[in-house]
Amino acid sequence: MTTLNANLWEKCRDKIRNDITEESYNTWFQPINFVSITETKLVLSVPNTFYKDCLEQNYLDIINSTLNSFTQSSIQACFEIENNSFNHPKQETPKLKNEKKAHSLSFTAATINPNTASSTINPKYNFENFVVGSSNQFAHAAARSVADNPKVTYNPLFVYGGVGLGKTHLLHAMGNAILKTNPQTKVRYLSAESFTVDLIESLKQDDMRNFRSRYRPLDVLFVDDIQFLAGKERTQEEFFYTFNALHQMHKQVILSSDSYPKDLSRVEERLRSRFEAGLVADIEPPDLETKIAIIYKKAETHNKQIPSDVATFIATNIKTNVRELEGLLLRVIAYASFTRRFIDLELTKEVLAEFICDVNRNFNLPTIMAAVADHFEIKVSDIKSKKRTRNISVPRQIAMYLCRTKTKLSLPEIGRQFGGKDHTTVIFANKKISELLNKNNPLKKIVNIIVSDIESGKTIKNIVKRSE
Ligand code: ADP
Ligand code: MG
C-alpha cells in the first residue's frame, strides 16, 4: 500500500514532469507546495488565485489521474492560496484567515542563504528585479541606503503606498541584500497579521517570554502591512514594546503600510509618531514607461520576449496596480504556451479582452476640449475660435490630437467640431503633436496630465461643478 505523504506528491510531480513540456512544468508545477494528504484529498498550495485557476482548468485531471495511478484510489487534488506568513500558517484563527490579503508569496525556502529559511525573506524579490522609475525612486533609494547600512541611516524606515505597488517586493529586496552582505545578520520578515497571530497564540499559551525571545534578539525586523494593527490594541501595545526594545538597541526596523503614518486610523498616536520619526518614503503608481519596463523585466524572468506593442498595450490598459499587470502578463504567456502561438498584439487582445478596462471610455469631444481648456486656463470657445496665437493654437492642436487618437471621430467631423476647420488642419495637428511626444518634448508631461484628468473623471467633475 502506498504511504500517503509528501513523497507521494513528489512522485506524482516527477511523473507529470515527463509528460509535459519543461516550460509548462517550470511555470505551473515549480511554485506548488505540498500541504497535506488524506485518503480522499490532496491539498496543495499555490502563490495566488491566478495559479489556482490555471491549474484547476488545465492540470487538475492529469494530477488526479497520475496520483491515483499510484494509489489505486480516488484522491482528489485541490489548491489553496499560500499564506505569506510562513512561520505560523497553521495557527491562524478563522477570523484572521478571513481577513487575509488576497496577495501572497511563493516561497522556496533557503535557496540563497541558510538564514533565509528562518527569516522568511523571499529570495524571489531582489533589487535586481525591481524596476526603478520616478514613482518609486525615492523609496528605492531609501531602501538601498538602509540595506547598505542598516541601523545607521534611517530607523525606522517606513514605506507606504497603494496596493500592489511594490512595497513587499522592496522589503524582501532589502532583506536579501542585507543577508548577502552579512549572512549572519538576524533578520525576520513578517506581516503585521502574522505578528498578531503570533501574539494571540503566545498569549493563549501563556508564553510571552518565548514570544519576546523571538523578536528581541533580531538585528533587522521587517513588518509588512502595518495598517493591519488598526484597532488591535493589545497587539499595538506589544508591538510598541518590541519596537522600542529594538530601536533602543539600534536594531533596524522596517515597516510598510498602505498610508502615511499620521493617516493610520485606529493606531495609537505613540506608535504613529514613532513611525514618523525615521524616514517615511512613499511609492506612487507607476507611469507608463515604468509599467512597460516592469513588463519587460517580468517577461525576462519567464524567459519570454514581449514585443513592444504588446507591452504598451498591457501597460496602457492597466491603470496602476503592478500586481494586476503581472497577472495579465502571465495570462498572456500561459495562453500562448497552451495554444502554441507567438505572443503578439492579436493574441494579447484576445486574452485580455475581458480584463481590460476601456481606457477610451471617458474620452469624447466635449470632455477633451474641457480638459484642455481647464489645463491651459483658456475657454472652450477659444479652442473653437479662429485665433492663431500660440497660447490658443497649441492647446487646440493637443485637443485635436486627443480626439484623433482617443475617439472614433472622423477627421472631417473633428474639423467641424473645432469651429469648421478643414480636415487637413486636423491631420497637421495630429502629426505635429505626435512628433513632439515621440521626441519627449516637455509637452508630453502636459498631455499625460490632461489624459489622466480625463481618465480619472476629474474633468467630468469640473464640468458638473461649473454647471451647478
Ligand atoms: P505591495 O506590497 O505594495 O502590495 P508587492 O510588492 O506585492 O506590492 O508587488 C506586487 C507585484 O508587483 C510583485 O510581484 C512585485 O514583484 C511586482 N512589482 C511591483 N513593483 C515593481 C517594480 N518596481 N519592479 C518590479 N516588480 C514590481
Ligand atoms: Mg504587500
Tab-separated table of C-alpha atoms and ligand atoms in Angstrom:
chain	number	residue	atom	x	y	z
A	1	MET	CA	0.000	0.000	0.000
A	2	THR	CA	1.295	3.448	-0.882
A	3	THR	CA	2.074	5.687	2.067
A	4	LEU	CA	0.128	8.897	1.962
A	5	ASN	CA	2.689	11.612	2.490
A	6	ALA	CA	4.598	14.344	0.724
A	7	ASN	CA	6.685	11.755	-1.116
A	8	LEU	CA	3.645	10.628	-2.996
A	9	TRP	CA	3.146	14.144	-4.290
A	10	GLU	CA	6.824	14.305	-5.275
A	11	LYS	CA	6.449	11.071	-7.201
A	12	CYS	CA	3.329	12.335	-8.875
A	13	ARG	CA	5.016	15.586	-9.799
A	14	ASP	CA	8.055	13.810	-11.259
A	15	LYS	CA	5.831	11.644	-13.387
A	16	ILE	CA	3.932	14.666	-14.699
A	17	ARG	CA	7.224	16.368	-15.448
A	18	ASN	CA	7.919	13.666	-18.035
A	19	ASP	CA	4.557	14.193	-19.651
A	20	ILE	CA	4.517	17.947	-20.149
A	21	THR	CA	6.975	20.483	-21.543
A	22	GLU	CA	9.784	21.750	-19.341
A	23	GLU	CA	8.387	25.238	-19.710
A	24	SER	CA	4.919	24.287	-18.524
A	25	TYR	CA	6.418	22.346	-15.672
A	26	ASN	CA	8.529	25.287	-14.551
A	27	THR	CA	5.688	27.737	-14.894
A	28	TRP	CA	2.977	25.756	-13.180
A	29	PHE	CA	4.457	22.993	-11.063
A	30	GLN	CA	7.543	24.594	-9.559
A	31	PRO	CA	5.534	27.022	-7.424
A	32	ILE	CA	3.290	24.292	-5.966
A	33	ASN	CA	3.851	23.284	-2.372
A	34	PHE	CA	2.554	20.218	-0.642
A	35	VAL	CA	0.237	20.885	2.308
A	36	SER	CA	-1.478	17.654	3.322
A	37	ILE	CA	-2.913	14.387	2.078
A	38	THR	CA	-5.674	12.064	3.275
A	39	GLU	CA	-7.354	9.080	1.681
A	40	THR	CA	-9.669	11.376	-0.210
A	41	LYS	CA	-7.899	14.671	-0.567
A	42	LEU	CA	-4.520	16.081	-1.553
A	43	VAL	CA	-4.115	19.711	-0.570
A	44	LEU	CA	-1.537	21.765	-2.451
A	45	SER	CA	-0.750	25.404	-2.044
A	46	VAL	CA	-0.042	27.908	-4.807
A	47	PRO	CA	1.080	31.549	-4.764
A	48	ASN	CA	-2.136	33.208	-5.893
A	49	THR	CA	-5.576	32.779	-7.466
A	50	PHE	CA	-4.126	33.063	-10.918
A	51	TYR	CA	-2.126	29.860	-10.448
A	52	LYS	CA	-5.075	28.218	-8.754
A	53	ASP	CA	-7.428	28.994	-11.657
A	54	CYS	CA	-4.981	27.944	-14.334
A	55	LEU	CA	-4.005	24.731	-12.579
A	56	GLU	CA	-7.611	23.790	-11.940
A	57	GLN	CA	-8.573	24.433	-15.520
A	58	ASN	CA	-5.640	22.790	-17.185
A	59	TYR	CA	-3.878	20.364	-14.911
A	60	LEU	CA	-6.302	19.030	-12.337
A	61	ASP	CA	-7.203	15.970	-14.403
A	62	ILE	CA	-3.628	14.986	-15.061
A	63	ILE	CA	-2.752	15.469	-11.380
A	64	ASN	CA	-5.697	13.356	-10.200
A	65	SER	CA	-5.142	10.567	-12.680
A	66	THR	CA	-1.399	10.424	-12.046
A	67	LEU	CA	-1.955	10.446	-8.312
A	68	ASN	CA	-4.473	7.654	-8.452
A	69	SER	CA	-2.323	5.572	-10.751
A	70	PHE	CA	-0.003	5.274	-7.749
A	71	THR	CA	-2.611	4.778	-5.049
A	72	GLN	CA	-5.325	2.863	-6.934
A	73	SER	CA	-7.856	5.010	-5.124
A	74	SER	CA	-9.672	8.237	-5.844
A	75	ILE	CA	-7.884	11.037	-4.150
A	76	GLN	CA	-8.879	14.487	-5.397
A	77	ALA	CA	-6.320	17.240	-5.512
A	78	CYS	CA	-7.298	20.750	-4.511
A	79	PHE	CA	-5.448	24.021	-4.301
A	80	GLU	CA	-5.314	26.640	-1.644
A	81	ILE	CA	-3.636	30.025	-1.732
A	82	GLU	CA	-0.402	30.243	0.149
A	83	ASN	CA	-0.184	32.390	3.181
A	84	ASN	CA	2.868	34.618	3.230
A	85	SER	CA	3.245	34.266	6.979
A	86	PHE	CA	5.340	31.192	6.740
A	87	ASN	CA	6.055	30.790	10.381
A	88	HIS	CA	2.541	30.241	11.568
A	89	PRO	CA	0.320	29.317	8.696
A	90	LYS	CA	-1.483	26.616	10.616
A	91	GLN	CA	-2.111	28.688	13.696
A	92	GLU	CA	-4.337	31.329	12.256
A	93	THR	CA	-7.697	31.727	13.828
A	94	PRO	CA	-10.545	31.525	11.297
A	95	LYS	CA	-11.311	35.190	11.747
A	96	LEU	CA	-7.807	36.240	10.889
A	97	LYS	CA	-7.792	33.883	7.977
A	98	ASN	CA	-10.786	35.655	6.511
A	99	GLU	CA	-9.042	38.955	6.826
A	100	LYS	CA	-6.120	37.604	4.881
A	101	LYS	CA	-4.975	39.685	1.930
A	102	ALA	CA	-5.508	38.222	-1.496
A	103	HIS	CA	-1.823	38.610	-2.095
A	104	SER	CA	0.637	36.005	-1.004
A	105	LEU	CA	4.079	34.966	-1.983
A	106	SER	CA	5.571	31.817	-3.283
A	107	PHE	CA	8.456	30.820	-1.158
A	108	THR	CA	11.187	28.413	-1.995
A	109	ALA	CA	12.962	28.044	1.283
A	110	ALA	CA	16.630	28.569	1.775
A	111	THR	CA	17.697	28.828	-1.813
A	112	ILE	CA	20.018	31.732	-1.117
A	113	ASN	CA	21.115	31.613	2.400
A	114	PRO	CA	20.764	29.352	5.409
A	115	ASN	CA	19.353	32.273	7.317
A	116	THR	CA	16.688	32.811	4.710
A	117	ALA	CA	14.554	29.901	5.866
A	118	SER	CA	14.017	31.237	9.354
A	119	SER	CA	13.904	34.871	8.264
A	120	THR	CA	11.149	34.155	5.698
A	121	ILE	CA	12.811	36.550	3.314
A	122	ASN	CA	11.629	35.561	-0.135
A	123	PRO	CA	14.642	35.078	-2.446
A	124	LYS	CA	12.437	35.830	-5.443
A	125	TYR	CA	12.289	39.559	-4.724
A	126	ASN	CA	15.537	41.463	-5.017
A	127	PHE	CA	16.850	44.851	-6.062
A	128	GLU	CA	17.981	43.497	-9.415
A	129	ASN	CA	14.434	42.676	-10.474
A	130	PHE	CA	12.893	45.821	-9.019
A	131	VAL	CA	12.313	48.401	-11.742
A	132	VAL	CA	13.033	51.951	-10.667
A	133	GLY	CA	11.021	54.830	-12.090
A	134	SER	CA	10.041	58.268	-10.897
A	135	SER	CA	7.130	56.761	-8.933
A	136	ASN	CA	9.330	54.670	-6.642
A	137	GLN	CA	12.733	56.329	-6.984
A	138	PHE	CA	12.765	57.778	-3.514
A	139	ALA	CA	11.563	54.637	-1.754
A	140	HIS	CA	14.088	52.605	-3.721
A	141	ALA	CA	16.952	54.939	-2.800
A	142	ALA	CA	15.931	54.880	0.859
A	143	ALA	CA	15.676	51.080	0.787
A	144	ARG	CA	19.103	50.744	-0.811
A	145	SER	CA	20.633	53.073	1.679
A	146	VAL	CA	19.164	51.224	4.660
A	147	ALA	CA	20.083	47.837	3.171
A	148	ASP	CA	23.670	49.002	2.656
A	149	ASN	CA	23.929	50.363	6.143
A	150	PRO	CA	21.261	49.027	8.455
A	151	LYS	CA	20.604	50.930	11.691
A	152	VAL	CA	22.993	53.730	10.771
A	153	THR	CA	20.932	55.775	8.386
A	154	TYR	CA	17.201	55.747	8.898
A	155	ASN	CA	15.395	53.985	11.680
A	156	PRO	CA	12.658	53.062	11.254
A	157	LEU	CA	12.234	53.106	7.508
A	158	PHE	CA	8.544	53.409	6.757
A	159	VAL	CA	7.473	52.629	3.191
A	160	TYR	CA	3.917	53.409	2.225
A	161	GLY	CA	1.832	53.223	-0.937
A	162	GLY	CA	-1.216	51.675	-2.578
A	163	VAL	CA	-1.919	48.002	-3.136
A	164	GLY	CA	0.346	46.106	-5.488
A	165	LEU	CA	2.871	48.899	-5.974
A	166	GLY	CA	5.942	47.006	-4.779
A	167	LYS	CA	6.190	47.580	-1.021
A	168	THR	CA	6.565	43.914	-0.158
A	169	HIS	CA	8.980	43.446	-3.046
A	170	LEU	CA	11.140	46.268	-1.741
A	171	LEU	CA	11.148	44.875	1.809
A	172	HIS	CA	12.288	41.438	0.657
A	173	ALA	CA	14.863	43.038	-1.630
A	174	MET	CA	16.331	44.788	1.402
A	175	GLY	CA	16.314	41.555	3.382
A	176	ASN	CA	18.095	39.700	0.621
A	177	ALA	CA	20.675	42.463	0.208
A	178	ILE	CA	21.356	42.586	3.945
A	179	LEU	CA	21.768	38.815	4.146
A	180	LYS	CA	24.000	38.769	1.105
A	181	THR	CA	26.367	41.304	2.628
A	182	ASN	CA	26.276	39.747	6.044
A	183	PRO	CA	24.762	36.263	6.210
A	184	GLN	CA	24.961	36.233	9.979
A	185	THR	CA	22.504	39.106	10.374
A	186	LYS	CA	19.430	38.019	12.294
A	187	VAL	CA	16.651	39.112	10.003
A	188	ARG	CA	12.968	38.456	10.289
A	189	TYR	CA	10.245	39.384	7.859
A	190	LEU	CA	6.599	39.009	8.726
A	191	SER	CA	3.316	40.692	8.087
A	192	ALA	CA	1.578	42.629	10.843
A	193	GLU	CA	-1.067	39.944	10.539
A	194	SER	CA	1.438	37.201	11.402
A	195	PHE	CA	2.733	39.305	14.251
A	196	THR	CA	-0.827	39.466	15.578
A	197	VAL	CA	-1.336	35.725	15.180
A	198	ASP	CA	1.957	35.037	16.903
A	199	LEU	CA	0.949	37.260	19.779
A	200	ILE	CA	-2.511	35.716	20.152
A	201	GLU	CA	-1.020	32.217	20.204
A	202	SER	CA	1.599	33.231	22.750
A	203	LEU	CA	-0.999	34.836	24.975
A	204	LYS	CA	-3.180	31.765	24.683
A	205	GLN	CA	-0.312	29.543	25.710
A	206	ASP	CA	0.754	31.996	28.345
A	207	ASP	CA	4.177	32.067	26.780
A	208	MET	CA	5.069	35.702	26.327
A	209	ARG	CA	8.647	35.115	27.322
A	210	ASN	CA	9.075	32.916	24.291
A	211	PHE	CA	7.298	35.462	22.139
A	212	ARG	CA	9.686	38.212	23.169
A	213	SER	CA	12.676	35.949	22.693
A	214	ARG	CA	11.688	35.627	19.049
A	215	TYR	CA	11.856	39.355	18.399
A	216	ARG	CA	14.245	40.988	20.815
A	217	PRO	CA	17.478	39.364	19.561
A	218	LEU	CA	16.867	40.389	15.956
A	219	ASP	CA	19.166	42.734	14.068
A	220	VAL	CA	16.581	43.642	11.472
A	221	LEU	CA	12.813	43.329	11.778
A	222	PHE	CA	10.508	43.814	8.804
A	223	VAL	CA	6.810	44.185	9.492
A	224	ASP	CA	4.718	44.390	6.354
A	225	ASP	CA	1.251	45.963	6.100
A	226	ILE	CA	1.336	47.595	9.500
A	227	GLN	CA	-2.164	49.015	8.885
A	228	PHE	CA	-3.387	45.570	9.913
A	229	LEU	CA	-2.775	46.618	13.525
A	230	ALA	CA	-5.672	49.084	13.293
A	231	GLY	CA	-7.973	48.699	16.260
A	232	LYS	CA	-5.948	45.826	17.762
A	233	GLU	CA	-4.947	47.469	20.996
A	234	ARG	CA	-3.173	44.587	22.663
A	235	THR	CA	-1.116	43.890	19.547
A	236	GLN	CA	-0.259	47.558	19.215
A	237	GLU	CA	0.919	47.632	22.789
A	238	GLU	CA	3.151	44.622	22.319
A	239	PHE	CA	4.422	45.956	19.044
A	240	PHE	CA	5.246	49.209	20.784
A	241	TYR	CA	7.432	47.327	23.306
A	242	THR	CA	9.063	45.276	20.564
A	243	PHE	CA	9.733	48.375	18.514
A	244	ASN	CA	11.212	50.267	21.454
A	245	ALA	CA	13.381	47.373	22.535
A	246	LEU	CA	14.885	47.033	19.078
A	247	HIS	CA	15.163	50.743	18.482
A	248	GLN	CA	16.953	51.321	21.762
A	249	MET	CA	19.476	48.671	20.863
A	250	HIS	CA	19.967	50.386	17.496
A	251	LYS	CA	18.465	47.495	15.618
A	252	GLN	CA	16.854	48.251	12.292
A	253	VAL	CA	13.071	48.265	11.958
A	254	ILE	CA	11.476	48.429	8.509
A	255	LEU	CA	7.762	48.862	8.101
A	256	SER	CA	5.288	49.097	5.271
A	257	SER	CA	1.768	50.397	5.172
A	258	ASP	CA	-0.969	51.480	2.813
A	259	SER	CA	-0.943	55.002	4.182
A	260	TYR	CA	1.208	57.723	5.701
A	261	PRO	CA	1.859	57.147	9.462
A	262	LYS	CA	-0.322	60.066	10.501
A	263	ASP	CA	-3.200	58.730	8.424
A	264	LEU	CA	-3.205	55.292	10.016
A	265	SER	CA	-6.595	55.152	11.580
A	266	ARG	CA	-7.136	53.407	14.887
A	267	VAL	CA	-3.418	53.186	15.534
A	268	GLU	CA	-2.164	54.742	18.735
A	269	GLU	CA	-0.559	58.147	18.478
A	270	ARG	CA	2.610	56.985	20.247
A	271	LEU	CA	3.138	54.380	17.506
A	272	ARG	CA	2.319	56.757	14.681
A	273	SER	CA	4.783	59.320	15.935
A	274	ARG	CA	7.486	56.671	16.226
A	275	PHE	CA	6.829	55.551	12.672
A	276	GLU	CA	7.300	59.090	11.506
A	277	ALA	CA	10.489	59.636	13.443
A	278	GLY	CA	12.707	57.788	10.966
A	279	LEU	CA	12.374	58.076	7.228
A	280	VAL	CA	9.000	57.901	5.515
A	281	ALA	CA	9.125	57.027	1.818
A	282	ASP	CA	6.170	56.677	-0.497
A	283	ILE	CA	5.591	54.642	-3.628
A	284	GLU	CA	3.317	56.209	-6.210
A	285	PRO	CA	1.509	54.410	-9.020
A	286	PRO	CA	3.966	53.834	-11.870
A	287	ASP	CA	3.862	55.900	-15.043
A	288	LEU	CA	3.503	54.268	-18.439
A	289	GLU	CA	7.243	53.937	-19.073
A	290	THR	CA	7.827	52.251	-15.715
A	291	LYS	CA	4.907	49.910	-16.314
A	292	ILE	CA	6.397	48.904	-19.656
A	293	ALA	CA	9.826	48.384	-18.080
A	294	ILE	CA	8.236	46.192	-15.399
A	295	ILE	CA	6.540	44.092	-18.071
A	296	TYR	CA	9.868	43.524	-19.812
A	297	LYS	CA	11.520	42.642	-16.525
A	298	LYS	CA	8.779	40.176	-15.570
A	299	ALA	CA	8.832	38.630	-19.048
A	300	GLU	CA	12.571	38.168	-18.678
A	301	THR	CA	12.075	36.092	-15.539
A	302	HIS	CA	9.833	33.811	-17.595
A	303	ASN	CA	12.395	33.720	-20.395
A	304	LYS	CA	9.978	35.403	-22.741
A	305	GLN	CA	10.407	38.198	-25.219
A	306	ILE	CA	7.497	40.574	-25.351
A	307	PRO	CA	7.061	42.750	-28.446
A	308	SER	CA	6.897	46.423	-27.626
A	309	ASP	CA	3.326	46.907	-28.908
A	310	VAL	CA	2.181	44.112	-26.589
A	311	ALA	CA	3.970	45.655	-23.594
A	312	THR	CA	2.484	49.049	-24.384
A	313	PHE	CA	-0.985	47.578	-24.792
A	314	ILE	CA	-0.899	45.817	-21.432
A	315	ALA	CA	0.648	48.821	-19.674
A	316	THR	CA	-1.879	51.249	-21.112
A	317	ASN	CA	-4.805	49.123	-20.136
A	318	ILE	CA	-3.825	48.580	-16.550
A	319	LYS	CA	-4.231	51.748	-14.593
A	320	THR	CA	-1.887	51.423	-11.652
A	321	ASN	CA	-1.558	48.122	-9.905
A	322	VAL	CA	1.660	46.282	-10.765
A	323	ARG	CA	0.300	43.033	-9.401
A	324	GLU	CA	-2.534	43.109	-11.912
A	325	LEU	CA	-0.077	43.985	-14.623
A	326	GLU	CA	1.933	40.906	-13.776
A	327	GLY	CA	-1.164	38.711	-13.595
A	328	LEU	CA	-2.245	39.754	-17.065
A	329	LEU	CA	1.204	39.259	-18.497
A	330	LEU	CA	1.271	35.737	-17.042
A	331	ARG	CA	-2.101	35.057	-18.569
A	332	VAL	CA	-0.813	36.077	-21.985
A	333	ILE	CA	2.307	33.934	-21.594
A	334	ALA	CA	0.260	30.974	-20.404
A	335	TYR	CA	-2.247	31.266	-23.219
A	336	ALA	CA	0.489	31.482	-25.838
A	337	SER	CA	2.115	28.432	-24.325
A	338	PHE	CA	-1.101	26.364	-24.239
A	339	THR	CA	-2.089	27.291	-27.745
A	340	ARG	CA	1.480	27.157	-29.048
A	341	ARG	CA	1.165	30.599	-30.567
A	342	PHE	CA	3.520	33.555	-30.623
A	343	ILE	CA	2.900	36.395	-28.243
A	344	ASP	CA	1.655	39.199	-30.452
A	345	LEU	CA	-0.849	42.008	-30.185
A	346	GLU	CA	-3.686	39.959	-31.647
A	347	LEU	CA	-3.261	37.173	-29.128
A	348	THR	CA	-2.873	39.664	-26.297
A	349	LYS	CA	-6.103	41.445	-27.178
A	350	GLU	CA	-7.874	38.113	-27.369
A	351	VAL	CA	-6.666	37.005	-23.955
A	352	LEU	CA	-7.172	40.281	-22.188
A	353	ALA	CA	-10.462	41.327	-23.738
A	354	GLU	CA	-12.445	40.543	-20.620
A	355	PHE	CA	-9.938	42.036	-18.199
A	356	ILE	CA	-9.005	45.371	-19.619
A	357	CYS	CA	-10.796	48.462	-18.714
A	358	ASP	CA	-11.926	50.581	-21.589
A	359	VAL	CA	-9.371	53.365	-21.458
A	360	ASN	CA	-11.218	55.376	-24.035
A	361	ARG	CA	-14.434	55.272	-22.066
A	362	ASN	CA	-14.168	58.828	-20.753
A	363	PHE	CA	-12.873	60.331	-23.955
A	364	ASN	CA	-15.315	62.286	-26.016
A	365	LEU	CA	-15.120	65.610	-27.734
A	366	PRO	CA	-16.624	67.892	-25.057
A	367	THR	CA	-14.584	66.280	-22.284
A	368	ILE	CA	-11.364	66.552	-24.244
A	369	MET	CA	-11.995	70.203	-25.037
A	370	ALA	CA	-12.915	70.961	-21.434
A	371	ALA	CA	-9.839	69.150	-20.060
A	372	VAL	CA	-7.505	71.007	-22.421
A	373	ALA	CA	-9.182	74.356	-21.731
A	374	ASP	CA	-9.009	73.735	-17.962
A	375	HIS	CA	-5.364	72.856	-18.115
A	376	PHE	CA	-4.339	75.903	-20.129
A	377	GLU	CA	-6.833	78.148	-18.372
A	378	ILE	CA	-8.481	79.238	-21.600
A	379	LYS	CA	-12.088	78.992	-22.783
A	380	VAL	CA	-13.548	76.161	-24.846
A	381	SER	CA	-14.810	78.858	-27.190
A	382	ASP	CA	-11.174	79.922	-27.728
A	383	ILE	CA	-10.325	76.395	-28.824
A	384	LYS	CA	-13.141	76.503	-31.349
A	385	SER	CA	-12.271	80.011	-32.487
A	386	LYS	CA	-10.077	81.133	-35.377
A	387	LYS	CA	-7.476	82.708	-33.075
A	388	ARG	CA	-3.952	81.782	-34.069
A	389	THR	CA	-1.896	82.956	-31.135
A	390	ARG	CA	0.353	80.268	-29.677
A	391	ASN	CA	-1.417	80.168	-26.311
A	392	ILE	CA	-4.548	79.073	-28.180
A	393	SER	CA	-3.208	77.178	-31.180
A	394	VAL	CA	-1.088	74.704	-29.179
A	395	PRO	CA	-3.959	73.696	-26.845
A	396	ARG	CA	-6.201	73.395	-29.905
A	397	GLN	CA	-3.705	71.057	-31.572
A	398	ILE	CA	-3.467	68.965	-28.421
A	399	ALA	CA	-7.246	68.703	-28.265
A	400	MET	CA	-7.367	67.686	-31.934
A	401	TYR	CA	-4.646	65.106	-31.344
A	402	LEU	CA	-6.575	63.619	-28.413
A	403	CYS	CA	-9.792	63.491	-30.440
A	404	ARG	CA	-7.941	61.728	-33.213
A	405	THR	CA	-6.164	59.179	-31.006
A	406	LYS	CA	-8.748	58.591	-28.284
A	407	THR	CA	-12.096	58.757	-30.077
A	408	LYS	CA	-13.520	57.220	-33.213
A	409	LEU	CA	-14.455	60.599	-34.707
A	410	SER	CA	-13.503	61.062	-38.351
A	411	LEU	CA	-11.114	63.779	-39.498
A	412	PRO	CA	-13.811	65.958	-41.112
A	413	GLU	CA	-16.029	65.568	-38.038
A	414	ILE	CA	-13.215	66.703	-35.734
A	415	GLY	CA	-12.503	69.652	-38.042
A	416	ARG	CA	-16.165	70.625	-37.987
A	417	GLN	CA	-16.409	70.479	-34.203
A	418	PHE	CA	-13.362	72.706	-33.868
A	419	GLY	CA	-15.142	75.645	-35.439
A	420	GLY	CA	-15.324	74.481	-39.024
A	421	LYS	CA	-11.654	73.716	-39.686
A	422	ASP	CA	-10.512	71.714	-42.670
A	423	HIS	CA	-9.605	68.043	-42.127
A	424	THR	CA	-6.025	68.798	-43.242
A	425	THR	CA	-5.684	71.069	-40.207
A	426	VAL	CA	-6.565	68.078	-38.027
A	427	ILE	CA	-4.026	65.881	-39.825
A	428	PHE	CA	-1.368	68.551	-39.347
A	429	ALA	CA	-2.162	68.953	-35.626
A	430	ASN	CA	-2.132	65.210	-35.050
A	431	LYS	CA	1.197	64.801	-36.814
A	432	LYS	CA	2.830	67.724	-35.050
A	433	ILE	CA	1.789	66.679	-31.546
A	434	SER	CA	2.646	63.002	-32.173
A	435	GLU	CA	6.135	64.002	-33.278
A	436	LEU	CA	6.680	66.237	-30.274
A	437	LEU	CA	5.543	63.472	-27.931
A	438	ASN	CA	7.881	60.979	-29.579
A	439	LYS	CA	10.738	63.407	-29.022
A	440	ASN	CA	9.944	63.550	-25.313
A	441	ASN	CA	9.094	67.204	-25.585
A	442	PRO	CA	8.004	68.835	-22.276
A	443	LEU	CA	4.571	68.814	-23.841
A	444	LYS	CA	4.442	65.104	-23.081
A	445	LYS	CA	4.022	65.752	-19.396
A	446	ILE	CA	1.183	68.158	-20.091
A	447	VAL	CA	-0.586	65.707	-22.386
A	448	ASN	CA	-0.183	62.951	-19.755
A	449	ILE	CA	-1.756	65.180	-17.119
A	450	ILE	CA	-4.681	66.030	-19.378
A	451	VAL	CA	-5.183	62.361	-20.241
A	452	SER	CA	-5.159	61.361	-16.601
A	453	ASP	CA	-7.576	64.191	-15.730
A	454	ILE	CA	-9.970	62.739	-18.269
A	455	GLU	CA	-9.394	59.113	-17.278
A	456	SER	CA	-9.798	59.760	-13.590
A	457	GLY	CA	-13.047	61.622	-14.115
A	458	LYS	CA	-11.619	64.895	-12.787
A	459	THR	CA	-12.651	66.795	-15.918
A	460	ILE	CA	-16.201	65.487	-15.768
A	461	LYS	CA	-16.421	66.562	-12.126
A	462	ASN	CA	-15.250	70.061	-13.072
A	463	ILE	CA	-17.817	70.282	-15.850
A	464	VAL	CA	-20.579	69.211	-13.462
A	465	LYS	CA	-19.391	71.643	-10.786
A	466	ARG	CA	-19.450	74.549	-13.243
A	467	SER	CA	-22.955	73.707	-14.366
A	468	GLU	CA	-24.309	73.687	-10.799
B	1	ADP	P1	2.519	45.689	-2.364
B	1	ADP	O1	3.244	45.010	-1.259
B	1	ADP	O2	2.844	47.132	-2.458
B	1	ADP	O3	1.047	45.448	-2.355
B	1	ADP	P2	4.071	43.898	-3.996
B	1	ADP	O4	5.424	44.231	-3.512
B	1	ADP	O5	3.488	42.627	-3.510
B	1	ADP	O6	3.050	45.085	-3.751
B	1	ADP	O7	4.097	43.912	-5.592
B	1	ADP	C1	3.127	43.235	-6.394
B	1	ADP	C2	3.818	42.604	-7.574
B	1	ADP	O8	4.298	43.619	-8.424
B	1	ADP	C3	5.015	41.770	-7.163
B	1	ADP	O9	5.071	40.622	-7.971
B	1	ADP	C4	6.200	42.660	-7.452
B	1	ADP	O10	7.329	41.916	-7.830
B	1	ADP	C5	5.695	43.490	-8.611
B	1	ADP	N1	6.280	44.834	-8.611
B	1	ADP	C6	5.806	45.946	-8.035
B	1	ADP	N2	6.602	46.996	-8.269
B	1	ADP	C7	7.613	46.535	-9.020
B	1	ADP	C8	8.768	47.143	-9.601
B	1	ADP	N3	9.032	48.449	-9.450
B	1	ADP	N4	9.599	46.356	-10.324
B	1	ADP	C9	9.334	45.057	-10.494
B	1	ADP	N5	8.269	44.418	-9.991
B	1	ADP	C10	7.407	45.150	-9.251
B	2	MG	MG	2.481	43.822	0.239
